[in-house]
Coordinates of C-alpha atoms and ligand atoms in Angstrom, one line a residue:
L1 CA 8.4 -28.3 -23.6
I2 CA 6.8 -31.4 -22.3
V3 CA 3.8 -30.9 -20.1
D4 CA 2.4 -33.7 -18.1
A5 CA -1.2 -32.8 -17.3
S6 CA -2.1 -36.0 -15.6
Q7 CA -3.5 -35.7 -12.1
G8 CA -0.7 -37.6 -10.4
A9 CA 1.9 -35.3 -11.8
S10 CA 0.3 -32.1 -10.7
R11 CA -0.2 -30.3 -7.4
P12 CA -2.2 -27.3 -6.2
M13 CA -0.3 -24.1 -5.6
P14 CA -0.9 -22.1 -2.4
E15 CA -4.0 -20.0 -2.3
T16 CA -1.9 -17.1 -1.0
L17 CA 0.9 -17.3 -3.6
F18 CA 0.4 -13.8 -5.0
G19 CA -0.3 -10.8 -2.8
I20 CA 0.8 -7.2 -2.3
F21 CA 3.1 -5.4 0.0
F22 CA 1.7 -2.0 0.9
E23 CA 4.3 0.2 2.5
Q24 CA 2.0 2.9 3.8
E25 CA 4.4 5.8 3.7
I26 CA 7.0 5.6 1.0
N27 CA 6.5 7.7 -2.1
H28 CA 3.4 9.2 -0.6
A29 CA 1.6 5.8 -1.2
G30 CA -0.9 6.5 1.6
A31 CA -1.0 10.2 2.5
G32 CA -1.4 12.1 -0.7
G33 CA -2.0 8.8 -2.5
L34 CA -4.4 5.9 -1.8
W35 CA -5.9 7.7 1.2
D36 CA -8.1 10.3 -0.5
E37 CA -7.6 13.1 1.9
L38 CA -7.0 16.3 -0.1
V39 CA -5.8 18.4 2.9
S40 CA -2.2 18.1 3.8
N41 CA -1.7 18.4 7.6
R42 CA -5.4 18.4 7.6
G43 CA -5.9 20.8 10.3
G44 CA -4.4 19.1 13.3
F45 CA -1.9 21.8 12.6
E46 CA 0.6 19.6 14.3
A47 CA 2.7 18.2 11.4
G48 CA 6.3 18.1 12.7
G49 CA 9.7 17.4 11.3
P50 CA 12.7 15.7 12.8
N51 CA 13.5 19.0 14.6
T52 CA 10.3 21.0 14.7
P53 CA 7.7 19.2 16.7
S54 CA 4.7 21.1 15.3
N55 CA 3.9 23.4 12.4
I56 CA 1.1 24.5 10.1
D57 CA 2.9 23.7 6.8
P58 CA 1.6 23.8 4.1
W59 CA -1.2 26.0 5.3
S60 CA -0.7 29.6 4.2
I61 CA -2.2 32.9 5.0
I62 CA -4.5 34.9 2.8
G63 CA -4.2 38.6 3.7
D64 CA -1.5 40.8 5.2
E65 CA -0.6 41.6 8.8
S66 CA -3.0 44.6 8.9
S67 CA -5.9 42.3 8.1
V68 CA -5.2 39.0 9.7
T69 CA -2.8 37.2 12.1
V70 CA -2.5 33.5 12.5
S71 CA -1.0 31.5 15.3
T72 CA -1.3 28.0 16.9
E73 CA -2.5 27.3 20.4
R74 CA -2.8 24.1 22.5
S75 CA -6.6 24.6 22.9
S76 CA -8.2 21.9 20.8
C77 CA -11.0 19.8 22.2
F78 CA -9.1 16.7 21.0
E79 CA -6.9 15.3 23.8
R80 CA -4.4 13.5 21.5
N81 CA -4.3 16.4 19.1
K82 CA -4.1 19.5 21.1
V83 CA -2.9 22.1 18.6
A84 CA -5.5 24.4 17.0
L85 CA -5.2 27.4 14.7
R86 CA -6.1 30.8 16.0
M87 CA -7.1 33.3 13.4
E88 CA -7.6 36.9 14.4
V89 CA -9.3 38.9 11.7
L90 CA -8.5 42.6 12.0
C91 CA -10.4 43.9 9.0
D92 CA -14.2 43.9 8.4
S93 CA -16.8 44.3 5.6
R94 CA -17.3 48.0 6.6
G95 CA -15.6 50.6 8.8
A96 CA -12.0 51.9 8.7
N97 CA -10.2 48.7 7.9
I98 CA -12.1 47.0 5.0
C99 CA -11.1 43.5 4.2
P100 CA -9.8 42.8 0.7
S101 CA -12.4 41.3 -1.7
G102 CA -12.8 37.6 -1.1
G103 CA -11.9 38.1 2.5
V104 CA -8.8 37.0 4.5
G105 CA -8.0 33.6 6.0
V106 CA -6.0 30.5 5.3
Y107 CA -5.6 28.0 2.4
N108 CA -4.3 24.5 2.1
P109 CA -2.7 23.6 -1.3
G110 CA -2.8 19.8 -0.7
F111 CA 0.3 17.8 -1.0
W112 CA 2.3 19.4 -3.7
G113 CA 2.3 23.1 -3.2
I114 CA 1.9 25.0 -6.4
F115 CA 3.0 22.2 -8.7
L116 CA 0.2 19.7 -8.3
C117 CA -2.4 20.1 -5.6
Q118 CA -5.8 18.8 -5.1
N119 CA -7.7 17.4 -8.1
I120 CA -11.1 18.9 -8.4
E121 CA -13.5 17.7 -11.1
Q122 CA -16.6 19.4 -12.4
G123 CA -19.8 17.7 -11.2
K124 CA -18.1 15.8 -8.4
K125 CA -19.0 16.4 -4.8
Y126 CA -16.6 17.0 -2.0
K127 CA -17.2 16.6 1.7
V128 CA -15.5 19.2 3.9
V129 CA -15.4 18.7 7.7
L130 CA -14.0 21.3 10.1
Y131 CA -14.2 22.2 13.8
V132 CA -14.7 25.8 14.7
R133 CA -15.0 27.9 17.8
S134 CA -15.5 31.7 18.2
P135 CA -16.7 34.1 20.9
G136 CA -18.7 35.9 18.2
A137 CA -20.9 35.1 15.2
I138 CA -19.1 33.8 12.1
D139 CA -19.5 33.9 8.4
L140 CA -16.8 31.6 7.0
S141 CA -16.5 30.9 3.3
V142 CA -15.2 27.4 2.5
S143 CA -14.2 27.1 -1.1
L144 CA -12.2 25.0 -3.6
T145 CA -10.3 27.3 -5.9
S146 CA -7.6 27.3 -8.6
S147 CA -4.1 27.2 -7.3
N148 CA -3.8 31.0 -6.9
G149 CA -7.3 31.5 -5.6
S150 CA -8.5 33.4 -8.7
R151 CA -11.2 31.0 -9.8
T152 CA -13.7 29.5 -7.5
L153 CA -14.6 25.9 -8.3
A154 CA -17.0 25.2 -5.5
S155 CA -18.1 27.2 -2.4
S156 CA -20.3 27.1 0.6
N157 CA -20.5 29.1 3.9
V158 CA -20.5 28.3 7.6
I159 CA -22.8 30.9 9.1
A160 CA -23.3 30.6 12.9
S161 CA -24.4 32.7 15.8
S162 CA -22.0 33.2 18.7
S163 CA -24.0 30.8 20.9
D164 CA -23.7 28.1 18.1
V165 CA -19.9 28.2 18.1
S166 CA -18.9 29.4 21.6
N167 CA -17.7 25.8 22.2
W168 CA -15.9 23.6 19.6
T169 CA -18.5 22.7 17.0
K170 CA -18.2 20.3 14.1
K171 CA -19.4 21.6 10.7
E172 CA -19.9 19.4 7.6
L173 CA -20.4 20.8 4.1
L174 CA -21.0 19.2 0.7
L175 CA -19.4 21.2 -2.1
E176 CA -20.3 20.5 -5.8
A177 CA -17.6 21.5 -8.2
K178 CA -18.6 23.8 -11.1
G179 CA -15.2 23.5 -12.8
T180 CA -12.2 21.2 -13.1
D181 CA -8.7 21.8 -12.0
P182 CA -6.0 19.3 -10.9
H183 CA -4.1 22.1 -9.3
S184 CA -6.6 23.5 -6.8
R185 CA -6.6 24.4 -3.2
L186 CA -9.0 24.7 -0.2
Q187 CA -9.7 28.2 1.2
L188 CA -11.3 29.3 4.5
T189 CA -11.9 33.0 4.4
T190 CA -14.0 35.6 6.0
A191 CA -14.6 39.4 5.9
R192 CA -15.9 39.6 9.5
K193 CA -13.8 41.0 12.3
G194 CA -13.1 38.7 15.3
V195 CA -11.3 35.6 16.5
I196 CA -11.9 32.1 15.1
W197 CA -10.2 28.9 16.2
L198 CA -10.1 26.1 13.6
D199 CA -9.1 22.5 14.0
Q200 CA -9.3 19.2 12.0
V201 CA -10.1 20.5 8.5
S202 CA -10.6 17.6 6.1
A203 CA -11.8 17.5 2.5
M204 CA -12.4 14.3 0.6
P205 CA -14.3 13.5 -2.6
L206 CA -17.6 11.9 -2.0
D207 CA -16.8 9.1 -4.4
T208 CA -14.1 7.4 -2.2
Y209 CA -14.1 3.7 -2.5
K210 CA -17.2 2.1 -0.9
V211 CA -17.4 4.5 2.0
Q212 CA -18.7 7.8 0.8
G213 CA -16.6 10.8 1.5
H214 CA -14.1 9.1 3.8
G215 CA -11.6 6.6 2.5
F216 CA -9.6 5.4 -0.5
R217 CA -9.1 6.8 -3.9
S218 CA -11.3 4.7 -6.1
D219 CA -9.1 4.6 -9.3
L220 CA -6.2 3.3 -7.3
V221 CA -8.2 0.7 -5.5
E222 CA -9.5 -0.5 -8.9
M223 CA -5.9 -1.1 -10.0
L224 CA -5.4 -3.3 -6.9
L225 CA -8.6 -5.2 -7.5
D226 CA -7.3 -6.1 -11.0
I227 CA -4.3 -7.9 -9.6
K228 CA -6.5 -10.0 -7.3
P229 CA -4.1 -9.9 -4.3
R230 CA -4.6 -12.8 -1.9
F231 CA -2.8 -11.1 0.9
I232 CA -1.7 -7.6 1.9
R233 CA 1.5 -7.1 3.9
F234 CA 1.3 -3.8 5.8
P235 CA 1.9 -1.2 7.0
G236 CA 5.4 -1.4 5.8
G237 CA 8.8 -2.8 5.6
G238 CA 11.5 -2.0 8.0
C239 CA 11.5 1.6 7.2
F240 CA 8.0 2.6 8.1
V241 CA 7.4 0.0 10.8
E242 CA 10.6 0.5 12.7
G243 CA 11.7 4.1 12.1
E244 CA 15.2 5.3 12.0
W245 CA 14.5 6.0 15.7
L246 CA 11.9 4.0 17.6
R247 CA 10.1 7.1 18.7
N248 CA 9.1 7.7 15.0
A249 CA 7.9 4.1 14.4
F250 CA 4.3 3.4 13.4
R251 CA 2.2 3.0 16.6
W252 CA -1.1 1.3 15.8
K253 CA -2.9 2.5 18.8
E254 CA -2.5 6.1 17.7
S255 CA -3.9 5.2 14.3
I256 CA -7.3 3.9 15.4
G257 CA -10.5 5.5 16.7
P258 CA -12.0 8.7 15.3
W259 CA -9.7 10.4 12.7
E260 CA -9.8 13.7 14.6
E261 CA -8.2 12.0 17.6
R262 CA -5.2 10.6 15.7
P263 CA -2.1 12.6 16.4
G264 CA -0.3 11.5 13.2
H265 CA 3.4 11.0 13.1
F266 CA 6.6 11.9 11.3
G267 CA 8.1 9.0 9.2
D268 CA 11.8 9.6 9.7
V269 CA 13.0 7.3 7.0
W270 CA 11.1 8.7 4.0
N271 CA 11.0 12.0 5.7
Y272 CA 7.4 13.2 5.7
W273 CA 4.5 13.6 8.0
T274 CA 1.3 11.4 7.9
D275 CA -1.9 12.1 9.7
D276 CA -2.6 8.4 10.0
G277 CA -6.1 8.7 8.6
L278 CA -5.1 5.4 7.0
G279 CA -4.5 3.4 10.1
Y280 CA -4.5 -0.1 11.4
F281 CA -8.3 -0.5 11.3
E282 CA -8.5 0.8 7.7
F283 CA -5.9 -1.6 6.6
L284 CA -7.8 -4.5 8.1
Q285 CA -11.1 -3.3 6.7
V286 CA -12.0 -0.6 4.3
G287 CA -10.8 -1.2 0.8
L288 CA -7.8 -3.2 1.8
A289 CA -7.8 -6.5 3.5
E290 CA -11.5 -7.2 3.6
D291 CA -12.6 -5.5 0.5
L292 CA -9.8 -6.8 -1.7
G293 CA -10.5 -10.3 -0.4
A294 CA -6.8 -10.3 0.8
L295 CA -5.6 -11.8 4.0
P296 CA -3.9 -9.2 6.3
I297 CA -0.2 -9.8 7.1
W298 CA 0.5 -7.5 10.0
V299 CA 4.2 -6.4 10.4
F300 CA 5.2 -5.0 13.7
N301 CA 8.1 -3.6 15.5
N302 CA 9.9 -5.9 17.9
G303 CA 11.9 -3.2 19.7
I304 CA 14.6 -2.5 17.0
G305 CA 14.9 0.6 14.9
I306 CA 15.6 0.0 11.2
S307 CA 18.9 1.8 11.0
H308 CA 19.5 0.4 14.3
N309 CA 20.0 3.7 16.0
D310 CA 18.2 2.3 19.0
Q311 CA 16.8 -0.9 20.4
V312 CA 14.9 -1.9 23.4
D313 CA 16.5 -4.2 26.0
T314 CA 14.8 -7.6 26.0
S315 CA 14.2 -7.4 29.8
T316 CA 12.2 -4.2 29.3
V317 CA 10.5 -5.0 25.9
L318 CA 7.3 -6.1 27.6
P319 CA 6.7 -3.3 30.1
F320 CA 8.1 -0.7 27.7
V321 CA 5.6 -0.9 24.9
Q322 CA 6.4 -3.2 22.1
L323 CA 5.4 -6.7 23.2
Q324 CA 2.2 -5.7 24.9
E325 CA 1.3 -3.4 22.0
A326 CA 1.7 -6.4 19.6
L327 CA -0.5 -8.7 21.7
D328 CA -3.1 -6.0 22.0
S329 CA -3.0 -5.4 18.2
I330 CA -3.9 -9.1 17.6
E331 CA -6.7 -8.9 20.1
F332 CA -7.9 -5.7 18.4
A333 CA -8.1 -7.6 15.1
R334 CA -9.5 -10.9 16.2
G335 CA -10.7 -10.6 19.8
D336 CA -14.2 -11.2 20.9
P337 CA -16.2 -7.9 20.9
D338 CA -16.3 -8.2 24.7
S339 CA -12.5 -8.3 25.0
R340 CA -10.7 -5.1 25.9
W341 CA -9.3 -4.4 22.4
G342 CA -12.0 -6.3 20.5
S343 CA -14.5 -3.9 22.0
V344 CA -12.6 -0.9 20.6
R345 CA -12.8 -2.5 17.2
A346 CA -16.6 -3.1 17.7
A347 CA -17.0 0.5 18.7
M348 CA -15.5 1.4 15.3
G349 CA -18.3 -0.4 13.6
H350 CA -16.8 -3.9 13.1
P351 CA -17.9 -6.3 15.8
E352 CA -16.9 -9.4 13.7
P353 CA -13.3 -10.3 14.1
F354 CA -11.0 -9.8 11.2
D355 CA -9.3 -12.9 9.6
L356 CA -5.8 -12.1 10.9
R357 CA -3.7 -15.3 10.5
F358 CA -0.2 -14.0 10.0
V359 CA 2.1 -11.6 11.8
A360 CA 5.7 -10.7 11.0
L361 CA 8.1 -9.9 13.8
G362 CA 10.1 -7.0 12.7
N363 CA 11.7 -6.5 9.3
E364 CA 15.3 -6.7 8.1
D365 CA 16.7 -6.8 11.6
C366 CA 17.7 -10.5 11.8
W367 CA 20.7 -10.7 14.2
K368 CA 21.5 -7.1 13.5
K369 CA 21.4 -6.0 17.1
N370 CA 22.4 -7.5 20.5
Y371 CA 18.8 -7.6 21.7
W372 CA 17.4 -9.1 18.5
P373 CA 17.5 -12.8 19.5
G374 CA 16.1 -12.1 23.0
N375 CA 13.4 -9.9 21.7
Y376 CA 12.4 -12.3 18.9
L377 CA 12.0 -15.2 21.3
R378 CA 10.0 -13.2 23.8
F379 CA 7.6 -12.1 21.1
Y380 CA 7.4 -15.5 19.5
Y381 CA 6.5 -17.4 22.7
A382 CA 4.2 -14.7 24.1
I383 CA 2.2 -14.6 20.8
K384 CA 2.1 -18.4 20.5
R385 CA 0.9 -18.6 24.1
A386 CA -1.9 -16.1 23.6
F387 CA -2.9 -17.0 20.0
P388 CA -1.6 -20.5 19.2
D389 CA -2.9 -20.6 15.7
I390 CA -1.3 -17.3 14.5
K391 CA 1.5 -17.9 12.0
I392 CA 4.7 -16.1 12.7
I393 CA 7.1 -14.8 10.1
S394 CA 10.8 -14.4 10.9
N395 CA 12.8 -12.0 8.8
C396 CA 15.9 -14.3 8.9
D397 CA 16.5 -16.1 5.5
G398 CA 16.0 -19.8 5.9
S399 CA 16.6 -20.7 2.2
S400 CA 20.3 -21.6 2.5
R401 CA 20.5 -22.8 6.1
Q402 CA 18.2 -24.1 8.8
L403 CA 17.1 -21.4 11.2
D404 CA 18.3 -21.4 14.8
H405 CA 14.9 -20.1 16.1
P406 CA 11.3 -21.3 15.9
T407 CA 9.1 -19.8 13.1
D408 CA 6.3 -20.8 10.7
Y409 CA 7.6 -18.7 7.8
Y410 CA 10.9 -17.1 6.9
D411 CA 11.0 -13.9 4.9
F412 CA 13.3 -14.1 1.9
H413 CA 14.1 -10.5 1.1
V414 CA 15.3 -7.9 0.0
V415 CA 15.6 -9.0 -3.6
Y416 CA 16.3 -5.7 -5.3
T417 CA 18.8 -6.5 -8.0
S418 CA 19.7 -6.4 -11.7
S419 CA 17.5 -8.1 -14.3
S420 CA 20.0 -10.9 -15.1
N421 CA 20.5 -11.6 -11.5
L422 CA 16.8 -11.8 -10.7
F423 CA 16.1 -13.9 -13.8
S424 CA 18.8 -16.4 -12.7
M425 CA 17.3 -16.4 -9.2
S426 CA 14.3 -18.2 -10.6
H427 CA 16.3 -21.3 -9.5
K428 CA 17.0 -19.9 -6.1
F429 CA 14.6 -22.3 -4.3
D430 CA 15.3 -25.4 -6.5
H431 CA 17.8 -26.6 -4.0
A432 CA 16.6 -24.9 -0.8
S433 CA 16.4 -27.3 2.2
R434 CA 13.1 -29.3 2.4
N435 CA 14.3 -31.2 5.4
G436 CA 13.3 -30.8 9.0
P437 CA 10.1 -29.2 10.3
K438 CA 8.2 -27.4 7.6
V439 CA 8.9 -23.7 7.3
W440 CA 7.3 -21.9 4.4
A441 CA 9.1 -19.2 2.5
F442 CA 7.6 -15.7 2.0
V443 CA 9.3 -13.7 -0.7
S444 CA 8.1 -10.4 0.6
E445 CA 10.0 -7.8 -1.4
Y446 CA 11.5 -8.1 -4.8
A447 CA 12.0 -6.0 -8.0
V448 CA 14.6 -5.3 -10.6
T449 CA 16.2 -2.0 -9.7
G450 CA 19.0 0.2 -11.1
K451 CA 19.7 0.9 -14.7
D452 CA 17.9 -2.2 -16.0
A453 CA 14.7 -0.9 -14.5
G454 CA 14.7 2.8 -15.2
T455 CA 11.4 3.9 -13.8
G456 CA 9.8 0.7 -14.8
S457 CA 11.0 -1.1 -18.0
L458 CA 9.9 -4.1 -20.0
L459 CA 13.3 -5.7 -19.2
A460 CA 12.7 -5.5 -15.5
A461 CA 9.2 -6.9 -15.9
L462 CA 10.5 -9.9 -17.9
A463 CA 13.1 -10.8 -15.3
E464 CA 10.4 -10.6 -12.6
A465 CA 8.1 -12.8 -14.7
G466 CA 11.0 -15.3 -15.0
F467 CA 11.6 -15.1 -11.2
L468 CA 8.0 -15.7 -10.5
I469 CA 7.8 -18.7 -12.8
G470 CA 10.6 -20.2 -10.7
L471 CA 8.7 -19.4 -7.5
E472 CA 5.6 -21.1 -8.9
K473 CA 7.7 -24.2 -9.6
N474 CA 8.9 -24.1 -6.0
S475 CA 5.6 -23.4 -4.5
D476 CA 5.8 -26.5 -2.4
L477 CA 8.1 -24.2 -0.3
V478 CA 7.2 -20.7 -1.3
E479 CA 3.8 -19.8 -0.1
M480 CA 3.6 -16.0 -0.6
T481 CA 5.3 -13.4 -2.8
S482 CA 4.9 -9.7 -3.2
Y483 CA 6.5 -7.1 -5.4
A484 CA 7.8 -3.8 -3.9
P485 CA 7.1 -1.0 -3.7
L486 CA 3.5 -0.9 -4.8
F487 CA 2.8 2.8 -5.3
V488 CA 4.6 6.0 -6.2
N489 CA 3.3 9.5 -6.4
V490 CA 5.4 11.1 -9.0
N491 CA 5.7 14.3 -7.0
D492 CA 7.6 12.5 -4.3
R493 CA 9.6 9.6 -5.8
R494 CA 11.6 8.2 -2.9
W495 CA 12.1 4.7 -4.4
N496 CA 12.3 3.6 -7.9
P497 CA 10.8 1.7 -9.7
D498 CA 7.3 0.9 -8.4
A499 CA 4.2 -1.0 -9.7
I500 CA 1.6 1.8 -9.8
V501 CA 2.4 5.4 -10.7
F502 CA 0.0 8.2 -10.0
D503 CA -0.3 12.0 -9.5
S504 CA -3.3 13.9 -8.2
Y505 CA -5.6 12.7 -11.0
R506 CA -3.9 10.1 -13.3
Q507 CA -2.5 6.6 -12.8
Y508 CA -0.8 3.8 -14.8
G509 CA 0.8 0.5 -14.2
T510 CA 4.5 -0.1 -15.1
P511 CA 5.3 -3.3 -17.0
S512 CA 5.9 -4.9 -13.6
Y513 CA 2.3 -4.1 -12.7
W514 CA 1.1 -5.9 -15.8
V515 CA 3.2 -9.0 -14.8
Q516 CA 1.4 -8.9 -11.4
Q517 CA -1.9 -8.8 -13.2
F518 CA -0.9 -11.7 -15.3
F519 CA 0.0 -13.9 -12.3
A520 CA -3.3 -13.0 -10.6
E521 CA -4.7 -16.4 -11.7
S522 CA -1.8 -18.4 -10.2
S523 CA -2.8 -18.4 -6.6
G524 CA -4.6 -21.7 -5.9
A525 CA -4.1 -22.9 -9.5
T526 CA -2.7 -26.4 -10.3
L527 CA 1.0 -26.7 -11.2
L528 CA 1.6 -29.3 -13.9
N529 CA 4.8 -31.1 -14.3
S530 CA 6.7 -29.5 -17.2
T531 CA 10.2 -30.0 -18.6
L532 CA 12.1 -27.9 -21.1
Q533 CA 14.0 -30.2 -23.4
I534 CA 16.6 -27.6 -24.4
D535 CA 19.3 -26.2 -22.2
S536 CA 18.6 -22.5 -22.1
T537 CA 19.6 -19.7 -19.8
S538 CA 17.1 -17.3 -21.3
L539 CA 13.9 -19.4 -21.5
I540 CA 11.8 -20.4 -18.5
A541 CA 8.4 -22.1 -18.4
S542 CA 5.9 -23.4 -16.0
A543 CA 2.6 -25.0 -16.8
I544 CA -0.3 -24.3 -14.7
S545 CA -4.0 -24.9 -15.1
W546 CA -7.0 -23.3 -13.6
Q547 CA -10.7 -23.4 -14.2
D548 CA -12.4 -20.2 -15.1
E549 CA -15.9 -21.0 -13.8
K550 CA -17.6 -18.2 -15.7
A551 CA -16.1 -19.0 -19.1
D552 CA -16.1 -22.8 -18.3
K553 CA -12.6 -23.0 -19.7
K554 CA -9.5 -24.6 -18.5
Y555 CA -6.4 -22.7 -19.1
I556 CA -2.8 -23.8 -19.4
R557 CA -0.2 -21.1 -19.3
I558 CA 3.5 -21.1 -20.0
N559 CA 6.8 -19.1 -20.6
V560 CA 9.2 -16.2 -20.8
N561 CA 11.9 -15.6 -23.4
F562 CA 14.4 -13.4 -21.8
G563 CA 16.9 -13.7 -24.6
S564 CA 17.4 -11.4 -27.6
N565 CA 16.5 -14.1 -30.2
A566 CA 13.2 -15.4 -31.3
V567 CA 12.4 -18.9 -30.3
T568 CA 10.1 -21.5 -31.8
L569 CA 8.8 -23.7 -29.0
R570 CA 6.9 -26.9 -29.5
I571 CA 4.7 -27.8 -26.6
Y572 CA 3.6 -31.4 -26.0
V573 CA 0.8 -31.9 -23.5
D574 CA 0.4 -35.4 -22.1
G575 CA -2.2 -36.8 -19.8
M576 CA -5.1 -34.4 -20.2
D577 CA -8.3 -36.1 -19.2
P578 CA -9.9 -36.4 -22.7
N579 CA -13.4 -36.2 -21.4
V580 CA -12.9 -33.1 -19.4
A581 CA -10.3 -30.8 -20.8
R582 CA -8.7 -31.5 -24.2
L583 CA -6.8 -28.6 -25.5
S584 CA -9.1 -27.1 -27.9
G585 CA -7.5 -23.7 -28.5
L586 CA -4.7 -21.4 -27.7
T587 CA -5.0 -17.9 -26.6
E588 CA -1.7 -16.1 -26.8
T589 CA -1.0 -13.4 -24.2
V590 CA 2.2 -11.5 -24.5
L591 CA 4.0 -8.7 -22.8
R592 CA 6.4 -7.2 -25.3
S593 CA 7.4 -3.9 -26.9
D594 CA 9.7 -2.6 -29.6
N595 CA 12.4 -1.8 -27.2
V596 CA 13.3 -3.8 -24.1
M597 CA 13.8 -0.5 -22.2
D598 CA 10.4 0.8 -23.1
E599 CA 8.3 2.2 -20.2
N600 CA 4.8 3.3 -19.7
S601 CA 4.0 7.0 -18.9
F602 CA 1.0 9.2 -18.2
E603 CA 1.1 10.1 -21.9
N604 CA 1.4 6.5 -23.1
P605 CA 0.1 4.4 -20.2
E606 CA -0.2 1.2 -22.1
K607 CA 2.8 1.2 -24.3
V608 CA 3.9 -2.0 -22.6
R609 CA 1.0 -4.1 -21.5
L610 CA -0.5 -7.5 -21.8
L611 CA -1.9 -8.2 -25.2
F612 CA -4.3 -11.0 -25.8
L613 CA -3.4 -11.8 -29.4
F614 CA -5.4 -14.7 -31.0
L615 CA -7.3 -17.8 -30.5
L616 CA -6.4 -20.9 -32.5
E617 CA -9.3 -23.3 -32.7
N618 CA -8.6 -27.0 -32.5
A619 CA -4.9 -26.7 -32.0
G620 CA -4.7 -30.2 -30.7
E621 CA -2.2 -31.6 -28.2
D622 CA 1.0 -30.3 -29.8
I623 CA 1.3 -26.6 -30.3
E624 CA 4.0 -24.5 -31.9
V625 CA 4.5 -21.1 -30.4
E626 CA 6.7 -18.3 -31.7
L627 CA 8.3 -16.5 -28.8
S628 CA 9.5 -13.0 -29.8
P629 CA 12.8 -11.8 -28.4
H630 CA 12.4 -10.4 -24.9
S631 CA 8.8 -11.4 -24.4
F632 CA 6.5 -13.0 -22.1
T633 CA 4.1 -15.4 -23.8
S634 CA 1.4 -17.6 -22.5
Ligands
AHR701 O1 10.5 -1.4 -0.3 C1 11.3 -0.3 0.1 C2 12.1 -0.6 1.4 O2 13.0 -1.7 1.1 C3 11.4 -1.1 2.6 O3 11.0 -0.1 3.4 C4 12.3 -2.0 3.3 O4 11.7 -3.1 3.9 C5 13.3 -2.4 2.2 O5 14.6 -2.1 2.6

């Protein structure tokens, strides 16, 4: 491998090269995942399905019909969230109908029924919020218990006089756990006869990321921080953003403002309900775009449903909802605090505009419906007129032909394929057109899938590393890349494989995750000219350098051996500035394992991970490296 490190032969790679694609609701990535709400259908009591508009699942009743009855009523104080729970307690602590010990009421088992529910840890504090109303005095016990209610882990009481709660009243409690149980539940019980209405019951650990008691699961955010994403594409791909049917598409306006006022919606592609606690604002701010230091890439619906069950006629796309909604969303993110939607953002505590520079018009719908071209152009021109500097991403692939519509970026996806195919696609952009007006490429979804991948194999990760090396070499054209999907809750695996695997209390990265971590330094690094002197279909290398300010070191990193034989590689580095950065050592980083199909697991989370092996002092300009079969070495 000849590496030319002289300045003339190198060029900077885009600052945004490596980012993440966060599809909010697939695999319970958001609800029951990164969003640390422990209560499922958190008390809006309005979770619906495709055919049932409203239900209280998975809330269940404690007590039999002689002691308690439960029903829903449209009597909540929240206008966009009208359903409340009415609980009539028929028993009492004395008299003829004595309540069972522990009282009667309701419980919420979290997201996974009796299999895996809410994770409660000894010594940790939990914030519970609920809204309550009653014509009489109440004594309501709020507790976190084991999955069958037999062991109380934490408990507190809401005691109030009838005048306190004759109107809807918000109650907030802090519960400290005296025990640990990853399979626990939240109970609301009483042994006092009367009627109680409940609404909007939320429970979150106090140690949510940055914002106490309301926000993201810290351990999962830490994993994102480790891969240093430069952008975050959200809230989804076609499936979440567009919906099978447009009526089930993500609507940003219903995902902002106080959480109690968010109606939630049913995602009809991945088939589950989300309360939209993680909404447009949270993506732009808390823990995600701003806290990760990642630029937001906002994907919105352009009037086409993903499975193309329905579409909106171009002539009505503006007055209907989509186009105006899109323009308003940009104003919400970047408008002046005095503007109509900028003021809503300011009222949510963020007067400074967010740094929204990119929007994607739809997903996977290029030319798929009659109204697509008309809709695309209406969106494109309306956005450019209102926000000339916003960069627009089309989801038509421009790598093999020049596009017939204006755009700043084209989205090259979906690359979900076998390992050999993805590895060979490392050359995909070598010959892509560089003529005509500059249009950048965004490789927004890729992964090895199928039998090569299992639920996340080394083989898959190596092919992805090879593909990414190819993208680095073509980063004069490719400006952004993101692996997909990012998260999977093992209790609801709708898509396989994924980068980060978790349950209610554990998490690990698949080998693909470790590859992402490895490439974290590439964004903004310098690409050096490098040539492999052998003809190989299983070896690929790029040479990049970057300065680690803290360690005052300049790194050069190199290659993947996808083949089943070991390779001895001699590396010649020319043109290093001898005064500044002579190669003085070699740190070898490898991703390898005994078997190419090895995977990580909760039991063995780092079976396949990056290993930092050794440091050779004074290695000089020429280096010999042994590349193990099926390995990624640097
Ligand atoms: O990443 C999973 C799905 O793949 C996305 O929802 C969609 O954009 C693509 O088809």
